[in-house]
Every structure is written in C-alpha cells, then in structure tokens.
mmCIF file of C-alpha atoms in Angstrom:
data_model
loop_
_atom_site.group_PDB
_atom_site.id
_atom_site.type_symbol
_atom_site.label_atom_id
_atom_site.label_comp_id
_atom_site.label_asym_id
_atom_site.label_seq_id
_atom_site.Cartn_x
_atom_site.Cartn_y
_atom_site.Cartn_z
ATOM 1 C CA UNK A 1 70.597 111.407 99.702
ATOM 2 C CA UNK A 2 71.643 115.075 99.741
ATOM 3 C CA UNK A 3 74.083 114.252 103.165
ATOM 4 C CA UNK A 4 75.859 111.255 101.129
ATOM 5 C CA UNK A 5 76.714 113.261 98.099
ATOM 6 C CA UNK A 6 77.642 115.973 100.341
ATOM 7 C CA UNK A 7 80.362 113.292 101.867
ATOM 8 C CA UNK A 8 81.110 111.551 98.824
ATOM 9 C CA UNK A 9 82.518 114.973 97.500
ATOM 10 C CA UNK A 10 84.302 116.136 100.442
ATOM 11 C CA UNK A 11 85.743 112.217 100.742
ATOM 12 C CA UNK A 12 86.896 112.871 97.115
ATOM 13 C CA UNK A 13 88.494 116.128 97.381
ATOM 14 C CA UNK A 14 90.469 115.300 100.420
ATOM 15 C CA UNK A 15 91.738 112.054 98.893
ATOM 16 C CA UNK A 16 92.988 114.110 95.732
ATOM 17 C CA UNK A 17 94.510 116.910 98.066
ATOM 18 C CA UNK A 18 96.027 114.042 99.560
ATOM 19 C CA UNK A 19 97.115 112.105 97.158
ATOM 20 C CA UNK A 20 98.781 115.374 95.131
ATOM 21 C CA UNK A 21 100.487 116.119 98.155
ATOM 22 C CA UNK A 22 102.096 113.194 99.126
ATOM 23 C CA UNK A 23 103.161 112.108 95.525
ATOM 24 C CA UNK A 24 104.474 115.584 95.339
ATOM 25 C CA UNK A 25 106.062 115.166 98.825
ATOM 26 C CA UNK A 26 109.326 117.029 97.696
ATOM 27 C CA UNK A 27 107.781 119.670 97.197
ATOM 28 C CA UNK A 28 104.783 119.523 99.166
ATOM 29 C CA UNK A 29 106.570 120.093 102.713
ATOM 30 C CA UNK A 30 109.478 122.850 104.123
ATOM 31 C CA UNK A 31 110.361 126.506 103.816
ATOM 32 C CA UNK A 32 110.871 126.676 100.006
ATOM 33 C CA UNK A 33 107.520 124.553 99.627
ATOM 34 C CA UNK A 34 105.578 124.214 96.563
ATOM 35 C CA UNK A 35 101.918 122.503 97.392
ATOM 36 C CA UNK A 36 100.235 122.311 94.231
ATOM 37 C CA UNK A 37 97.206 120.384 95.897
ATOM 38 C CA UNK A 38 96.742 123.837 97.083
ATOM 39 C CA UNK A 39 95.442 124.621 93.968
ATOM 40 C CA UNK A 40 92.420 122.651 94.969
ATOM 41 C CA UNK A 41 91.737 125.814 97.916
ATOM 42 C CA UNK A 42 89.431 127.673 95.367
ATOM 43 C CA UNK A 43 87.509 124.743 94.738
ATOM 44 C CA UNK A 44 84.784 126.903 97.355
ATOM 45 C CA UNK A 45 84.246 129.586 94.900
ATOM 46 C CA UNK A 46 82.631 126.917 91.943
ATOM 47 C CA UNK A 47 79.033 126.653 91.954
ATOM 48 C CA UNK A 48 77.736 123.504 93.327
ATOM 49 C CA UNK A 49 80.673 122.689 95.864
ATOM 50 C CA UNK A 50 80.758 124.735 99.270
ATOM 51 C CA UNK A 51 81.080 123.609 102.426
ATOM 52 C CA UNK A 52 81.760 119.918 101.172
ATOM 53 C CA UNK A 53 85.077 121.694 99.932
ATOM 54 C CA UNK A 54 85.998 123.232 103.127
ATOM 55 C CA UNK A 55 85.150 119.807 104.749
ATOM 56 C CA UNK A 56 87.559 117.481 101.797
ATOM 57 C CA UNK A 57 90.112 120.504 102.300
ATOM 58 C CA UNK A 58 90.532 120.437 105.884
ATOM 59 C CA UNK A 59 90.489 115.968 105.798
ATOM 60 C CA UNK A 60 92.806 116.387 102.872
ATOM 61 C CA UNK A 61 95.565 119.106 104.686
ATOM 62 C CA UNK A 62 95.134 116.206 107.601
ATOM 63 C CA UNK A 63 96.288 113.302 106.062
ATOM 64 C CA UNK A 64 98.080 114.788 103.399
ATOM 65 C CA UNK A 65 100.588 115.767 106.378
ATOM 66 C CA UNK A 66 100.803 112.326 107.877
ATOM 67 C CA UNK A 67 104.244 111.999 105.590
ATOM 68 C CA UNK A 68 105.653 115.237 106.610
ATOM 69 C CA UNK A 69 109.082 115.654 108.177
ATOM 70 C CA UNK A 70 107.800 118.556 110.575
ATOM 71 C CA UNK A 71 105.670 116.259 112.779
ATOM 72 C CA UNK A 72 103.622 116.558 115.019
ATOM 73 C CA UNK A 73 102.522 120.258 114.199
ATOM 74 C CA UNK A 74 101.828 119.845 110.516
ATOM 75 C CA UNK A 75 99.808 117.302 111.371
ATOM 76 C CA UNK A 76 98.059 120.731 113.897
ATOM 77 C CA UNK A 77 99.008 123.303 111.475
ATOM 78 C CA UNK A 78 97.618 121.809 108.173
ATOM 79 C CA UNK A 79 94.000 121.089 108.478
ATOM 80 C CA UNK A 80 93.672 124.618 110.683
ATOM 81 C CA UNK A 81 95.076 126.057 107.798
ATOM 82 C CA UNK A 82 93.452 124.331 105.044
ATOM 83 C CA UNK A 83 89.777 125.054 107.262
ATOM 84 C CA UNK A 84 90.607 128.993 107.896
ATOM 85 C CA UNK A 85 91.785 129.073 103.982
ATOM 86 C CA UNK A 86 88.815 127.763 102.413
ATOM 87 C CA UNK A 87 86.800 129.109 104.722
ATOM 88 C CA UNK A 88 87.402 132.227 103.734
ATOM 89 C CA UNK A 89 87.496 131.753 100.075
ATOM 90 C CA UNK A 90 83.853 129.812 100.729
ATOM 91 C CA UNK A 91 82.676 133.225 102.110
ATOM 92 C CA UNK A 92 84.241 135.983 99.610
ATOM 93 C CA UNK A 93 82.722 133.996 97.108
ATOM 94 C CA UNK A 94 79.018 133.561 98.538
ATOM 95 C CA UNK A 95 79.043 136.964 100.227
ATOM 96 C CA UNK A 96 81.213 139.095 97.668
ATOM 97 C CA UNK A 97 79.344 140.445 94.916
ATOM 98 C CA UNK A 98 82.298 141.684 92.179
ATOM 99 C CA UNK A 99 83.502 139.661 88.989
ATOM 100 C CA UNK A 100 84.423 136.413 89.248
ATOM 101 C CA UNK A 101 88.259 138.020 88.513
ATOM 102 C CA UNK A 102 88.266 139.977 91.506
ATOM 103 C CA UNK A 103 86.771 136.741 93.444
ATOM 104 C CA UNK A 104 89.370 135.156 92.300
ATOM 105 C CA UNK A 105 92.455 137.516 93.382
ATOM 106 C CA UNK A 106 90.677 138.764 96.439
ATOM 107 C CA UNK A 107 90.524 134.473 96.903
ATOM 108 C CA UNK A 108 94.100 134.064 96.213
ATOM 109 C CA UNK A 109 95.320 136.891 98.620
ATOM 110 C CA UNK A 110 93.636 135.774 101.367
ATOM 111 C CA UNK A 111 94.182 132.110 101.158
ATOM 112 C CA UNK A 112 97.919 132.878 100.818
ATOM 113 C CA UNK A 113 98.009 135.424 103.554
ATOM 114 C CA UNK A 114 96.227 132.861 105.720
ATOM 115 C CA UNK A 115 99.001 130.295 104.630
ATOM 116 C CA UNK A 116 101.965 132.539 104.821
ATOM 117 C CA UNK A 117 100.676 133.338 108.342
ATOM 118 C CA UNK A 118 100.298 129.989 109.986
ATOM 119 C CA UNK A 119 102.236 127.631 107.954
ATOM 120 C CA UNK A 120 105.110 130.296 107.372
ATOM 121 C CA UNK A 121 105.288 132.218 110.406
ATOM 122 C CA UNK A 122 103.570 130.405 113.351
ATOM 123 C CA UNK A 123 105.099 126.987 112.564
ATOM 124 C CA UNK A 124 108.106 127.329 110.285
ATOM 125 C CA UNK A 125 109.543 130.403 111.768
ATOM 126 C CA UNK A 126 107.878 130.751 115.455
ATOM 127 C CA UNK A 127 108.036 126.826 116.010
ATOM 128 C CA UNK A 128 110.689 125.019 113.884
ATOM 129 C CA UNK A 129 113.304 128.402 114.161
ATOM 130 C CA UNK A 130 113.268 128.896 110.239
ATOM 131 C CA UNK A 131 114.414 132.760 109.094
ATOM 132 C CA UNK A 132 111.534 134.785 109.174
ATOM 133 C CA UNK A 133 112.199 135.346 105.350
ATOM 134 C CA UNK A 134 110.276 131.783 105.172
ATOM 135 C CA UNK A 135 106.744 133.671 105.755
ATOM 136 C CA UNK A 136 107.743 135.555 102.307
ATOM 137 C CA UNK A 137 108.571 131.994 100.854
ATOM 138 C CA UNK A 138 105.172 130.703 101.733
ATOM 139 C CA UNK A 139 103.528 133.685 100.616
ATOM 140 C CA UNK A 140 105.218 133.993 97.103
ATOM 141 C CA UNK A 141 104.661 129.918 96.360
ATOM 142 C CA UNK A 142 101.274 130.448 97.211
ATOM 143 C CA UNK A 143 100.605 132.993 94.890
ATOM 144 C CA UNK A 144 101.690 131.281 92.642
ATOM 145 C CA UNK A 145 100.246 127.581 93.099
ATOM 146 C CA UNK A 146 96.434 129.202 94.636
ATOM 147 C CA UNK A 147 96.639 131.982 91.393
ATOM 148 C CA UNK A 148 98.164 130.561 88.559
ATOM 149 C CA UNK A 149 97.910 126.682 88.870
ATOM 150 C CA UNK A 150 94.185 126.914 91.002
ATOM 151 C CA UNK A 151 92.665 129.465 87.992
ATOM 152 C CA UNK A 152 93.526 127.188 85.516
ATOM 153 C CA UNK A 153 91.691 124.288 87.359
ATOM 154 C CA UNK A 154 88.544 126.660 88.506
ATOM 155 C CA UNK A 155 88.591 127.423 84.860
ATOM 156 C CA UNK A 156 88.683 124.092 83.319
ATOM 157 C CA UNK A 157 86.189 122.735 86.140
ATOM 158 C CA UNK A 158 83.747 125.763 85.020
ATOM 159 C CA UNK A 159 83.417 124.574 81.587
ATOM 160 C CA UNK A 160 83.138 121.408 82.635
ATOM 161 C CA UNK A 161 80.534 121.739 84.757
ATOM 162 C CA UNK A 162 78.580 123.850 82.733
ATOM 163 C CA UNK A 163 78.276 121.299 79.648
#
C-alpha cells in the first residue's frame, strides 16, 4: 500500500509540473524563461513528501519538455535538472538542521544555481550558442519563481497539511 501512494504522489506531481509548464509554454521554455511549475522544486522540503517529489519532479521536467522548441536536449537537460534540483533541496532539508527560513533560501540558491548551471549555461549557452548573459537570466527567474512563487505554495501547503 505504502509503494502505491508513494506513485500515486509522484504520478500527481509530475502531471501538475507538466501540465503548468506546458499551459505556460510561453514562458516555460528559452533564455528569458519564466517556469513557474518550478515552484513545485521545494515540494521536498514539506513533511510527508520526499523522494516521491524528486521522482514526480524529474517525470514532470520529462514530459513537461516534450513541447519545447530546443529539442532533443531539453528533453536530456530537463529531468537531469529537475532530479539534481530536488535532490538537493530533498537533502538540505532532511540533513540541515536551521529554521525552516534558512531551509528555504539555502533551498532556493541551490536549486537555482543547479538550474542556472545546466539549463543556462550547459544547454542554452554551451549547446544552443545563447550569450552567456543567459546563465544570469536563468538564475535571476529562478529566484524569483523557486523563492517567491514556491514559498507561497510551501506555505499554503503547510497549513494545509497541518489541519
């Protein structure tokens, strides 16, 4: 029972990381990008989701890529992200002990980094030619989407889940 709820939440996370991206496909994909279904990459830090995150997050930056113009390697360059990402967050959260603030912005700076990284500068800039200027991009939108927009939902989710 455990193993199917397990795979019921990480088949329900990646379908709303890939639903939000490709609705918000605009935005979603290119060197001034705006993913908000990255929001969703703190999801690791909430009590009672974990690995089941990192599993829906790495299906959802999968086929939430399928519609992007920079095939094939978003289709390479997505899910690797989305694992390393969460990942990460998954760990500074279990193995951190600080405030849940400094979680949180310790969270966001290292999901973004990771991001900026491969997204900005190993596909956009090493592979597709874009100004190196677009790892900056990357970084700065994710900042924004991960700390701003991905708070607000870890926050609402908290008080949610502790009704």
């Amino acid at each position: 029972m455990k193993s199917q709820i397990i795979m019921v939440k990480s088949m329900v996370i990646a379908a709303v990381y890939t639903g939000l991206t490709i609705i918000l496909g605009v935005l979603s994909y290119g060197e001034l990008q705006f993913r908000v279904s990255d929001a969703m990459l703190l999801l690791p830090l909430l009590p009672g989701f974990g690995m089941e995150a990192v599993l829906g997050l790495t299906l959802g930056g999968f086929l939430g890529n399928i519609t992007s113009p920079f095939q094939p390697w978003d289709l390479i360059f997505g899910p690797l992200t989305n694992a390393v990402a969460s990942a990460l967050v998954f760990t500074i959260g279990r193995k951190i002990s600080v405030r849940t603030i400094y979680k949180h912005v310790l969270s966001t700076l290292t999901a973004s980094l990771v991001i900026a990284l491969l997204v900005g500068y190993a596909e956009l800039h090493l592979i597709y030619e874009l100004p190196v200027i677009t790892v900056l991009y990357v970084f700065i939108s994710e900042i924004v989407v991960i700390g701003v927009i991905g708070w607000t939902v870890m926050k609402s989710l908290e008080r949610y889940m502790t009704r």
